[in-house]
Amino acid sequence: MPVQKVLVVGGGITGSVLALALAQRGTDVDLVEISPQWFGVGHGITVQGNALKALRSVGVLERVLERAVPFDVMRLRHADGSLLTELPTPHTGGPDLPSTAGALRCDLQTALCDAVYAAGVQVRLGLTVEKLDRPPDHVDVTFTDGSTGRYDLVVGADGINSAMRALIGFPHHPRPVGMSIFRVVADRPAEMDCAEVYYGGPRFKAGYSPISPDQCYAYLLDENLDASLIGPRAPLSLMRERGAGYGGTWGKVIASLPDDTAVDYRWIEAVLVDEPWHRGRAMVIGDAAHACPPLIAQGAAMCMEDAVLLAELVTGDEPLERALDHFMARRLPRVGMVLRNSLQLAEWEIHPGTPGADPARIMSETLQSLTAAA
């Protein structure tokens, strides 16, 4: 019997797509988000074809593409900006969709928020789940404001640092992979028409992607620096210092930033719940279940695929337990492959002289395999 009432915990990309997909299938959906304000953070995001396919399935693709920048190639450059090679990227969402689009994360989240409200989802901000009681046929939830609710299914979509993961009983924790990322949004130079990556410089790599008609997202992958720097206000002077030696358009973009520009700095972490993500009628999906380094740019796509498939299966004719088993049979091998390959790429970038390292092959094989249905 299809689920009738579902609680989604977390209002980011994963939770928003899930809530929207469920509501469009006639399910009564509550969504709770711990932040008192519901919006996406301001840096850029790379949305590959399989993610665009998921956005199309919930009816927000056209809205997202109004400001996003689609492209079908990636250029690799030497640190001085000279061209190394240009690579076509597989159409993981099918031949009728761009292989990739760069977007401003807040544009994507705003489109999803508007659609979630329009679909009739009951959204409650500034609270989350405090307690779960899980008899076999439902879940009783106590929220942090003292209110309660009863649901057929509770889904934690609250990100890599998920509180729901521990509440449900999973012992898994994110771990640093040994690299960090500086990220900044900047004015988009006229010549920037696709994502480009710079190799061979003083750090692991630098790169950028166009994310709107007038903005781009630039980043620098580095070793893990002092943890006190982590957050949305790292000094631009440090990014410039660490990125000295990268020229071309990347150097021009960073040099053009006002000195008070806020830089987001994070250690890159990974986590994988390598067992079924559900215990009874409570579960986690998205980054709460699997989060990987952004080296194949598939993190958001894997999360959206989770959401769309879960909504499809739990609103079908199968008993919920069987639907969740089928969900895991389809998702765990796919996200596991992406995570393993992303970690392998991270290891090779941290240790660039590794014998037999072949990043281009791993990236190509991974993206090609993702052209198959999720």
Tab-separated table of C-alpha atoms in Angstrom:
chain	number	residue	atom	x	y	z
A	1	MET	CA	0.000	0.000	0.000
A	2	PRO	CA	1.458	3.413	-0.879
A	3	VAL	CA	2.518	5.687	1.939
A	4	GLN	CA	-0.058	8.347	2.741
A	5	LYS	CA	1.884	10.722	5.003
A	6	VAL	CA	5.640	11.354	4.969
A	7	LEU	CA	7.930	13.564	7.022
A	8	VAL	CA	10.978	14.963	5.239
A	9	VAL	CA	13.686	16.289	7.559
A	10	GLY	CA	15.911	18.842	5.849
A	11	GLY	CA	15.017	21.448	3.247
A	12	GLY	CA	18.114	21.410	1.052
A	13	ILE	CA	18.233	20.065	-2.478
A	14	THR	CA	17.584	16.443	-1.477
A	15	GLY	CA	14.701	17.141	0.863
A	16	SER	CA	13.120	19.665	-1.475
A	17	VAL	CA	13.175	17.335	-4.476
A	18	LEU	CA	11.816	14.468	-2.372
A	19	ALA	CA	9.007	16.543	-0.869
A	20	LEU	CA	8.068	17.842	-4.306
A	21	ALA	CA	8.137	14.403	-5.941
A	22	LEU	CA	6.015	12.881	-3.177
A	23	ALA	CA	3.470	15.707	-3.189
A	24	GLN	CA	3.102	15.446	-6.957
A	25	ARG	CA	2.186	11.782	-6.466
A	26	GLY	CA	-0.607	12.649	-4.034
A	27	THR	CA	1.242	12.074	-0.759
A	28	ASP	CA	0.618	14.280	2.276
A	29	VAL	CA	4.086	15.709	3.021
A	30	ASP	CA	5.461	17.658	5.964
A	31	LEU	CA	8.921	19.199	5.623
A	32	VAL	CA	10.896	20.545	8.565
A	33	GLU	CA	14.073	22.596	8.201
A	34	ILE	CA	16.213	23.513	11.186
A	35	SER	CA	17.157	26.910	9.769
A	36	PRO	CA	14.627	29.682	10.473
A	37	GLN	CA	15.240	30.967	6.928
A	38	TRP	CA	14.925	28.733	3.899
A	39	PHE	CA	17.378	29.481	1.127
A	40	GLY	CA	20.482	28.072	-0.519
A	41	VAL	CA	23.991	29.252	0.226
A	42	GLY	CA	25.441	31.559	-2.385
A	43	HIS	CA	28.277	29.644	-4.024
A	44	GLY	CA	28.014	27.814	-7.327
A	45	ILE	CA	27.012	24.275	-8.130
A	46	THR	CA	27.679	22.004	-11.092
A	47	VAL	CA	24.497	20.215	-12.141
A	48	GLN	CA	25.153	17.315	-14.491
A	49	GLY	CA	22.701	15.773	-16.907
A	50	ASN	CA	21.273	13.153	-14.564
A	51	ALA	CA	20.549	15.918	-12.050
A	52	LEU	CA	18.866	17.974	-14.773
A	53	LYS	CA	16.762	14.900	-15.580
A	54	ALA	CA	15.643	14.721	-11.942
A	55	LEU	CA	14.773	18.423	-11.936
A	56	ARG	CA	12.731	17.934	-15.101
A	57	SER	CA	10.820	15.070	-13.484
A	58	VAL	CA	9.620	17.392	-10.695
A	59	GLY	CA	8.847	20.264	-13.055
A	60	VAL	CA	11.504	22.856	-12.143
A	61	LEU	CA	14.069	22.388	-14.914
A	62	GLU	CA	12.891	25.295	-17.066
A	63	ARG	CA	12.955	27.636	-14.067
A	64	VAL	CA	16.513	26.577	-13.182
A	65	LEU	CA	17.762	26.900	-16.754
A	66	GLU	CA	16.469	30.464	-17.006
A	67	ARG	CA	19.642	31.595	-15.221
A	68	ALA	CA	21.915	28.548	-15.325
A	69	VAL	CA	24.605	28.139	-17.990
A	70	PRO	CA	24.502	24.831	-19.920
A	71	PHE	CA	27.613	23.403	-21.600
A	72	ASP	CA	28.761	20.084	-23.058
A	73	VAL	CA	32.556	20.237	-22.750
A	74	MET	CA	35.223	20.721	-20.092
A	75	ARG	CA	38.629	22.246	-20.770
A	76	LEU	CA	41.780	21.196	-18.945
A	77	ARG	CA	44.548	23.783	-18.700
A	78	HIS	CA	48.109	24.069	-17.469
A	79	ALA	CA	48.663	26.287	-14.432
A	80	ASP	CA	49.642	29.223	-16.665
A	81	GLY	CA	46.294	29.013	-18.476
A	82	SER	CA	47.521	27.401	-21.682
A	83	LEU	CA	45.202	24.715	-23.070
A	84	LEU	CA	45.932	21.104	-22.235
A	85	THR	CA	42.873	19.480	-23.841
A	86	GLU	CA	39.131	19.841	-24.340
A	87	LEU	CA	36.898	16.950	-23.349
A	88	PRO	CA	33.266	16.354	-24.310
A	89	THR	CA	31.251	15.261	-21.283
A	90	PRO	CA	28.730	12.397	-21.431
A	91	HIS	CA	25.016	13.219	-21.465
A	92	THR	CA	24.146	11.392	-18.253
A	93	GLY	CA	20.564	12.682	-18.401
A	94	GLY	CA	19.986	11.612	-22.002
A	95	PRO	CA	20.730	13.193	-25.397
A	96	ASP	CA	17.962	15.790	-25.099
A	97	LEU	CA	19.512	17.495	-22.051
A	98	PRO	CA	22.790	19.409	-21.654
A	99	SER	CA	25.566	17.277	-20.234
A	100	THR	CA	26.233	19.913	-17.566
A	101	ALA	CA	24.929	23.235	-16.290
A	102	GLY	CA	26.547	25.663	-13.916
A	103	ALA	CA	24.124	27.336	-11.509
A	104	LEU	CA	24.082	29.583	-8.487
A	105	ARG	CA	23.029	27.369	-5.606
A	106	CYS	CA	20.599	29.949	-4.248
A	107	ASP	CA	18.884	30.150	-7.673
A	108	LEU	CA	18.401	26.373	-7.640
A	109	GLN	CA	17.154	26.313	-4.058
A	110	THR	CA	14.759	29.215	-4.634
A	111	ALA	CA	13.208	27.409	-7.593
A	112	LEU	CA	12.751	24.306	-5.456
A	113	CYS	CA	11.347	26.230	-2.474
A	114	ASP	CA	8.766	27.970	-4.626
A	115	ALA	CA	7.715	24.669	-6.192
A	116	VAL	CA	7.473	22.911	-2.812
A	117	TYR	CA	5.152	25.594	-1.447
A	118	ALA	CA	3.074	25.545	-4.655
A	119	ALA	CA	2.678	21.759	-4.358
A	120	GLY	CA	1.002	22.131	-0.962
A	121	VAL	CA	3.777	20.718	1.213
A	122	GLN	CA	3.460	21.785	4.855
A	123	VAL	CA	6.780	23.518	5.556
A	124	ARG	CA	7.892	24.311	9.102
A	125	LEU	CA	11.096	26.259	9.634
A	126	GLY	CA	13.297	26.598	12.697
A	127	LEU	CA	12.746	23.119	14.068
A	128	THR	CA	13.721	19.506	13.582
A	129	VAL	CA	13.142	16.069	15.087
A	130	GLU	CA	13.946	15.416	18.740
A	131	LYS	CA	12.608	11.876	19.200
A	132	LEU	CA	11.356	8.942	17.138
A	133	ASP	CA	9.091	6.113	18.337
A	134	ARG	CA	8.957	3.336	15.750
A	135	PRO	CA	6.298	0.646	16.078
A	136	PRO	CA	6.069	-1.571	12.972
A	137	ASP	CA	3.296	0.268	11.119
A	138	HIS	CA	4.148	3.973	11.644
A	139	VAL	CA	6.583	6.472	13.182
A	140	ASP	CA	5.626	8.823	16.001
A	141	VAL	CA	7.724	11.974	15.954
A	142	THR	CA	8.383	14.533	18.667
A	143	PHE	CA	9.721	17.815	17.301
A	144	THR	CA	12.063	20.240	19.031
A	145	ASP	CA	9.189	22.651	19.728
A	146	GLY	CA	7.297	19.938	21.617
A	147	SER	CA	4.733	19.235	18.893
A	148	THR	CA	4.181	15.693	17.617
A	149	GLY	CA	3.146	13.907	14.449
A	150	ARG	CA	2.478	10.405	13.123
A	151	TYR	CA	3.855	9.327	9.732
A	152	ASP	CA	4.003	6.299	7.468
A	153	LEU	CA	7.637	7.143	6.639
A	154	VAL	CA	10.264	9.545	8.002
A	155	VAL	CA	13.169	10.506	5.745
A	156	GLY	CA	16.287	12.268	6.969
A	157	ALA	CA	17.654	14.452	4.182
A	158	ASP	CA	19.678	16.691	6.478
A	159	GLY	CA	23.084	16.562	4.855
A	160	ILE	CA	26.538	15.177	5.535
A	161	ASN	CA	26.408	16.171	9.220
A	162	SER	CA	22.982	14.591	9.593
A	163	ALA	CA	21.493	14.460	13.079
A	164	MET	CA	18.862	12.037	11.773
A	165	ARG	CA	21.539	9.500	10.879
A	166	ALA	CA	22.489	9.089	14.538
A	167	LEU	CA	18.885	9.380	15.759
A	168	ILE	CA	17.855	6.464	13.562
A	169	GLY	CA	20.806	4.456	14.844
A	170	PHE	CA	23.530	4.583	12.198
A	171	PRO	CA	27.061	4.901	13.651
A	172	HIS	CA	28.639	6.355	10.510
A	173	HIS	CA	30.478	9.697	10.647
A	174	PRO	CA	32.028	11.893	7.946
A	175	ARG	CA	35.796	11.747	7.659
A	176	PRO	CA	38.207	14.227	6.071
A	177	VAL	CA	39.693	13.031	2.794
A	178	GLY	CA	42.844	15.152	3.065
A	179	MET	CA	41.967	18.119	0.894
A	180	SER	CA	40.081	21.372	1.313
A	181	ILE	CA	38.335	23.836	-0.970
A	182	PHE	CA	38.194	27.620	-1.241
A	183	ARG	CA	35.076	28.816	-3.108
A	184	VAL	CA	34.016	32.227	-4.296
A	185	VAL	CA	31.401	33.776	-6.581
A	186	ALA	CA	32.769	36.389	-8.990
A	187	ASP	CA	31.907	38.366	-12.092
A	188	ARG	CA	31.941	36.133	-15.154
A	189	PRO	CA	34.507	37.051	-17.823
A	190	ALA	CA	33.177	37.160	-21.378
A	191	GLU	CA	35.420	34.312	-22.526
A	192	MET	CA	34.163	31.833	-19.900
A	193	ASP	CA	31.751	29.470	-21.658
A	194	CYS	CA	32.258	26.168	-19.797
A	195	ALA	CA	33.939	24.647	-16.756
A	196	GLU	CA	37.742	24.658	-16.860
A	197	VAL	CA	40.290	23.021	-14.548
A	198	TYR	CA	43.935	24.058	-14.061
A	199	TYR	CA	46.540	21.406	-13.276
A	200	GLY	CA	50.225	21.441	-12.423
A	201	GLY	CA	50.238	24.455	-10.113
A	202	PRO	CA	51.284	24.806	-6.481
A	203	ARG	CA	48.071	23.244	-5.083
A	204	PHE	CA	45.998	20.242	-6.091
A	205	LYS	CA	44.097	22.184	-8.756
A	206	ALA	CA	42.099	25.333	-9.467
A	207	GLY	CA	39.023	25.836	-11.598
A	208	TYR	CA	35.796	27.642	-12.328
A	209	SER	CA	32.419	27.314	-13.941
A	210	PRO	CA	29.945	29.860	-15.318
A	211	ILE	CA	26.819	29.828	-13.153
A	212	SER	CA	24.652	32.656	-14.534
A	213	PRO	CA	24.733	35.167	-17.384
A	214	ASP	CA	26.970	37.449	-15.301
A	215	GLN	CA	28.510	35.319	-12.546
A	216	CYS	CA	30.957	32.464	-12.171
A	217	TYR	CA	32.065	30.122	-9.408
A	218	ALA	CA	35.822	29.783	-8.841
A	219	TYR	CA	37.563	27.351	-6.506
A	220	LEU	CA	40.951	26.178	-5.300
A	221	LEU	CA	41.618	22.662	-3.990
A	222	ASP	CA	44.320	22.677	-1.331
A	223	GLU	CA	45.625	20.618	1.576
A	224	ASN	CA	43.764	20.878	4.874
A	225	LEU	CA	44.677	24.167	6.536
A	226	ASP	CA	43.901	25.317	10.077
A	227	ALA	CA	40.389	24.217	11.047
A	228	SER	CA	39.696	27.666	12.494
A	229	LEU	CA	39.436	28.945	8.911
A	230	ILE	CA	36.437	26.722	8.129
A	231	GLY	CA	33.333	28.741	7.344
A	232	PRO	CA	31.889	31.333	4.962
A	233	ARG	CA	34.263	34.215	5.853
A	234	ALA	CA	37.771	32.986	5.073
A	235	PRO	CA	40.106	35.815	3.979
A	236	LEU	CA	40.438	36.434	0.266
A	237	SER	CA	44.105	37.278	0.866
A	238	LEU	CA	44.705	33.659	1.892
A	239	MET	CA	43.015	32.292	-1.227
A	240	ARG	CA	45.136	34.622	-3.342
A	241	GLU	CA	48.289	33.578	-1.501
A	242	ARG	CA	47.543	29.857	-1.827
A	243	GLY	CA	46.503	30.263	-5.474
A	244	ALA	CA	49.568	32.242	-6.544
A	245	GLY	CA	50.984	30.503	-9.601
A	246	TYR	CA	47.675	29.923	-11.403
A	247	GLY	CA	47.291	32.282	-14.332
A	248	GLY	CA	44.933	32.540	-17.289
A	249	THR	CA	41.310	33.387	-16.662
A	250	TRP	CA	41.450	31.907	-13.145
A	251	GLY	CA	44.142	34.343	-12.103
A	252	LYS	CA	42.224	37.202	-13.689
A	253	VAL	CA	39.013	36.283	-11.851
A	254	ILE	CA	40.682	36.106	-8.437
A	255	ALA	CA	42.641	39.313	-8.995
A	256	SER	CA	39.438	41.187	-9.913
A	257	LEU	CA	37.650	40.444	-6.615
A	258	PRO	CA	37.155	43.268	-4.098
A	259	ASP	CA	39.365	42.807	-1.054
A	260	ASP	CA	36.364	42.330	1.261
A	261	THR	CA	34.970	39.415	-0.779
A	262	ALA	CA	33.784	36.552	1.440
A	263	VAL	CA	35.412	33.224	0.677
A	264	ASP	CA	33.844	29.913	1.708
A	265	TYR	CA	36.467	27.485	3.018
A	266	ARG	CA	35.770	23.847	3.907
A	267	TRP	CA	37.615	20.637	4.541
A	268	ILE	CA	36.280	18.048	2.105
A	269	GLU	CA	34.720	15.076	3.873
A	270	ALA	CA	33.108	11.810	2.819
A	271	VAL	CA	30.647	9.374	4.347
A	272	LEU	CA	28.869	6.222	3.176
A	273	VAL	CA	26.240	4.262	5.056
A	274	ASP	CA	27.266	0.900	3.601
A	275	GLU	CA	24.166	-0.948	4.769
A	276	PRO	CA	20.460	-0.391	4.082
A	277	TRP	CA	19.626	3.242	4.788
A	278	HIS	CA	16.316	2.375	6.441
A	279	ARG	CA	15.522	0.968	9.854
A	280	GLY	CA	11.863	0.209	9.954
A	281	ARG	CA	9.999	3.227	8.590
A	282	ALA	CA	12.787	5.737	9.230
A	283	MET	CA	15.656	6.283	6.810
A	284	VAL	CA	18.289	8.651	5.450
A	285	ILE	CA	19.060	9.586	1.852
A	286	GLY	CA	21.276	12.029	-0.032
A	287	ASP	CA	24.379	13.376	1.674
A	288	ALA	CA	23.106	11.998	4.975
A	289	ALA	CA	23.663	8.522	3.519
A	290	HIS	CA	26.492	9.166	1.046
A	291	ALA	CA	28.654	12.216	0.474
A	292	CYS	CA	31.733	12.283	-1.710
A	293	PRO	CA	34.512	14.661	-2.772
A	294	PRO	CA	33.306	16.953	-5.592
A	295	LEU	CA	35.844	15.661	-8.102
A	296	ILE	CA	33.294	14.137	-10.483
A	297	ALA	CA	30.642	16.789	-9.710
A	298	GLN	CA	28.032	14.107	-9.004
A	299	GLY	CA	27.115	14.874	-5.394
A	300	ALA	CA	23.916	16.794	-6.123
A	301	ALA	CA	22.960	14.413	-8.903
A	302	MET	CA	23.220	11.372	-6.628
A	303	CYS	CA	21.048	13.149	-4.046
A	304	MET	CA	18.363	14.090	-6.571
A	305	GLU	CA	18.328	10.586	-8.032
A	306	ASP	CA	17.736	9.212	-4.513
A	307	ALA	CA	14.802	11.546	-4.008
A	308	VAL	CA	13.053	10.884	-7.315
A	309	LEU	CA	13.428	7.103	-7.138
A	310	LEU	CA	12.353	6.901	-3.490
A	311	ALA	CA	9.195	8.889	-4.201
A	312	GLU	CA	8.406	6.653	-7.168
A	313	LEU	CA	8.863	3.389	-5.265
A	314	VAL	CA	7.139	4.223	-1.969
A	315	THR	CA	4.053	5.517	-3.784
A	316	GLY	CA	3.788	2.364	-5.913
A	317	ASP	CA	1.872	-0.837	-5.264
A	318	GLU	CA	4.536	-2.731	-3.316
A	319	PRO	CA	4.541	-3.025	0.478
A	320	LEU	CA	6.835	-0.393	1.949
A	321	GLU	CA	9.477	-2.837	3.164
A	322	ARG	CA	9.822	-4.364	-0.292
A	323	ALA	CA	9.854	-0.943	-1.940
A	324	LEU	CA	12.700	0.159	0.340
A	325	ASP	CA	14.638	-3.028	-0.393
A	326	HIS	CA	14.273	-2.390	-4.125
A	327	PHE	CA	15.374	1.203	-3.583
A	328	MET	CA	18.561	0.038	-1.865
A	329	ALA	CA	19.276	-2.576	-4.539
A	330	ARG	CA	19.265	0.183	-7.143
A	331	ARG	CA	20.967	2.971	-5.219
A	332	LEU	CA	23.748	1.466	-3.121
A	333	PRO	CA	25.815	0.051	-6.022
A	334	ARG	CA	25.517	3.300	-7.982
A	335	VAL	CA	26.389	5.729	-5.202
A	336	GLY	CA	29.068	3.368	-3.930
A	337	MET	CA	30.763	3.426	-7.324
A	338	VAL	CA	30.673	7.224	-7.474
A	339	LEU	CA	32.060	7.516	-3.948
A	340	ARG	CA	34.861	4.996	-4.504
A	341	ASN	CA	35.924	6.644	-7.744
A	342	SER	CA	35.751	10.127	-6.220
A	343	LEU	CA	37.957	9.004	-3.340
A	344	GLN	CA	40.384	7.421	-5.798
A	345	LEU	CA	40.630	10.694	-7.699
A	346	ALA	CA	41.217	12.554	-4.432
A	347	GLU	CA	43.999	10.150	-3.516
A	348	TRP	CA	45.676	10.611	-6.904
A	349	GLU	CA	45.424	14.391	-6.646
A	350	ILE	CA	46.927	14.367	-3.166
A	351	HIS	CA	49.707	12.057	-4.418
A	352	PRO	CA	50.146	13.046	-8.079
A	353	GLY	CA	53.124	10.755	-8.696
A	354	THR	CA	51.184	7.564	-7.924
A	355	PRO	CA	52.191	4.844	-10.437
A	356	GLY	CA	49.288	3.897	-12.711
A	357	ALA	CA	47.181	6.932	-11.826
A	358	ASP	CA	44.722	7.651	-14.635
A	359	PRO	CA	42.192	10.304	-13.579
A	360	ALA	CA	40.828	10.843	-17.097
A	361	ARG	CA	39.926	7.161	-17.387
A	362	ILE	CA	38.190	7.063	-14.001
A	363	MET	CA	36.172	10.200	-14.734
A	364	SER	CA	35.193	9.014	-18.207
A	365	GLU	CA	34.200	5.521	-17.065
A	366	THR	CA	32.193	6.897	-14.143
A	367	LEU	CA	30.210	9.384	-16.191
A	368	GLN	CA	29.647	6.869	-18.969
A	369	SER	CA	28.241	4.352	-16.503
A	370	LEU	CA	25.853	7.010	-15.189
A	371	THR	CA	24.159	7.282	-18.581
A	372	ALA	CA	22.278	4.135	-17.495
A	373	ALA	CA	18.997	4.685	-15.663
A	374	ALA	CA	19.309	5.519	-11.978
